[in-house]
mmCIF file of C-alpha atoms in Angstrom:
data_model
loop_
_atom_site.group_PDB
_atom_site.id
_atom_site.type_symbol
_atom_site.label_atom_id
_atom_site.label_comp_id
_atom_site.label_asym_id
_atom_site.label_seq_id
_atom_site.Cartn_x
_atom_site.Cartn_y
_atom_site.Cartn_z
ATOM 1 C CA MET J 1 -0.251 0.326 0.167
ATOM 2 C CA GLY J 2 1.417 3.470 -0.727
ATOM 3 C CA HIS J 3 0.781 6.935 0.560
ATOM 4 C CA LEU J 4 -0.654 10.482 -1.170
ATOM 5 C CA HIS J 5 1.604 12.960 -1.294
ATOM 6 C CA MET J 6 0.322 16.585 -1.912
ATOM 7 C CA LYS J 7 2.829 18.779 -3.963
ATOM 8 C CA ILE J 8 1.928 21.963 -2.478
ATOM 9 C CA ASN J 9 5.468 22.408 -1.117
ATOM 10 C CA GLU J 10 6.716 22.584 -4.456
ATOM 11 C CA LEU J 11 3.599 24.857 -5.771
ATOM 12 C CA ILE J 12 4.737 27.402 -3.337
ATOM 13 C CA LYS J 13 8.121 27.885 -3.782
ATOM 14 C CA ALA J 14 7.558 27.963 -7.928
ATOM 15 C CA ALA J 15 4.840 30.557 -7.216
ATOM 16 C CA ASP J 16 7.187 32.556 -4.916
ATOM 17 C CA ILE J 17 4.550 32.965 -2.267
ATOM 18 C CA SER J 18 4.205 32.402 0.868
ATOM 19 C CA LYS J 19 2.174 29.645 2.847
ATOM 20 C CA ASN J 20 0.540 32.862 4.823
ATOM 21 C CA ARG J 21 -0.608 34.225 2.141
ATOM 22 C CA VAL J 22 -1.961 31.136 0.341
ATOM 23 C CA CYS J 23 -3.809 30.623 3.105
ATOM 24 C CA LYS J 24 -5.081 34.144 3.676
ATOM 25 C CA ASP J 25 -6.578 34.573 -0.487
ATOM 26 C CA LEU J 26 -7.975 30.759 0.365
ATOM 27 C CA ASP J 27 -9.585 31.478 3.347
ATOM 28 C CA ILE J 28 -8.445 28.505 5.041
ATOM 29 C CA PRO J 29 -6.778 27.827 8.475
ATOM 30 C CA ARG J 30 -2.921 27.611 8.775
ATOM 31 C CA ALA J 31 -3.157 24.489 10.881
ATOM 32 C CA ASN J 32 -4.805 22.501 8.317
ATOM 33 C CA PHE J 33 -3.020 23.528 5.240
ATOM 34 C CA ASN J 34 0.114 22.761 7.294
ATOM 35 C CA ARG J 35 -0.812 18.721 7.498
ATOM 36 C CA TYR J 36 -1.600 18.914 4.272
ATOM 37 C CA CYS J 37 2.031 20.062 3.112
ATOM 38 C CA ARG J 38 3.297 17.882 5.618
ATOM 39 C CA ASP J 39 1.220 14.634 4.156
ATOM 40 C CA GLU J 40 -0.314 14.413 7.937
ATOM 41 C CA PHE J 41 -4.015 14.189 6.494
ATOM 42 C CA GLN J 42 -6.302 11.715 6.679
ATOM 43 C CA ARG J 43 -9.159 12.434 4.456
ATOM 44 C CA ILE J 44 -9.009 15.234 1.381
ATOM 45 C CA ASP J 45 -11.489 18.106 1.184
ATOM 46 C CA ALA J 46 -12.365 18.070 -2.227
ATOM 47 C CA ASN J 47 -13.090 21.837 -1.872
ATOM 48 C CA LEU J 48 -9.777 22.261 -0.805
ATOM 49 C CA ILE J 49 -8.685 20.968 -4.092
ATOM 50 C CA CYS J 50 -10.474 22.419 -6.067
ATOM 51 C CA LYS J 51 -9.345 25.802 -4.574
ATOM 52 C CA LEU J 52 -5.854 24.777 -4.590
ATOM 53 C CA CYS J 53 -6.406 23.601 -8.704
ATOM 54 C CA GLU J 54 -8.114 27.376 -9.505
ATOM 55 C CA TYR J 55 -5.149 29.015 -7.172
ATOM 56 C CA PHE J 56 -2.055 27.591 -8.654
ATOM 57 C CA GLN J 57 -3.452 27.616 -12.380
ATOM 58 C CA CYS J 58 -2.730 23.711 -11.985
ATOM 59 C CA GLU J 59 -4.069 20.412 -12.546
ATOM 60 C CA ILE J 60 -5.136 17.374 -9.510
ATOM 61 C CA GLN J 61 -1.834 15.590 -11.137
ATOM 62 C CA ASP J 62 -0.096 18.398 -10.436
ATOM 63 C CA LEU J 63 -1.273 18.728 -6.903
ATOM 64 C CA ILE J 64 -1.511 15.221 -5.906
ATOM 65 C CA GLU J 65 0.620 12.195 -6.170
ATOM 66 C CA TYR J 66 0.444 8.947 -5.559
ATOM 67 C CA ILE J 67 3.420 6.942 -3.796
ATOM 68 C CA LYS J 68 3.951 3.340 -3.524
ATOM 69 C CA ASP J 69 5.669 2.223 -0.505
ATOM 70 C CA GLU J 70 8.611 -0.334 -0.497
#
């Protein structure tokens, strides 16, 4: 079994913006956002995924990847 990796940190770095800016722009609690950035989530909020795709002008595969565990 594998796990999901949220590529938020990579997108933030490429856009040269801060996590605080993203949280403010999208009205997301910073603590929740940090859990996604660290891949420490149990469930994915579909509305958040849509907001992030719109915000970063990306497709879902640019945001989430499946990583196989060895």
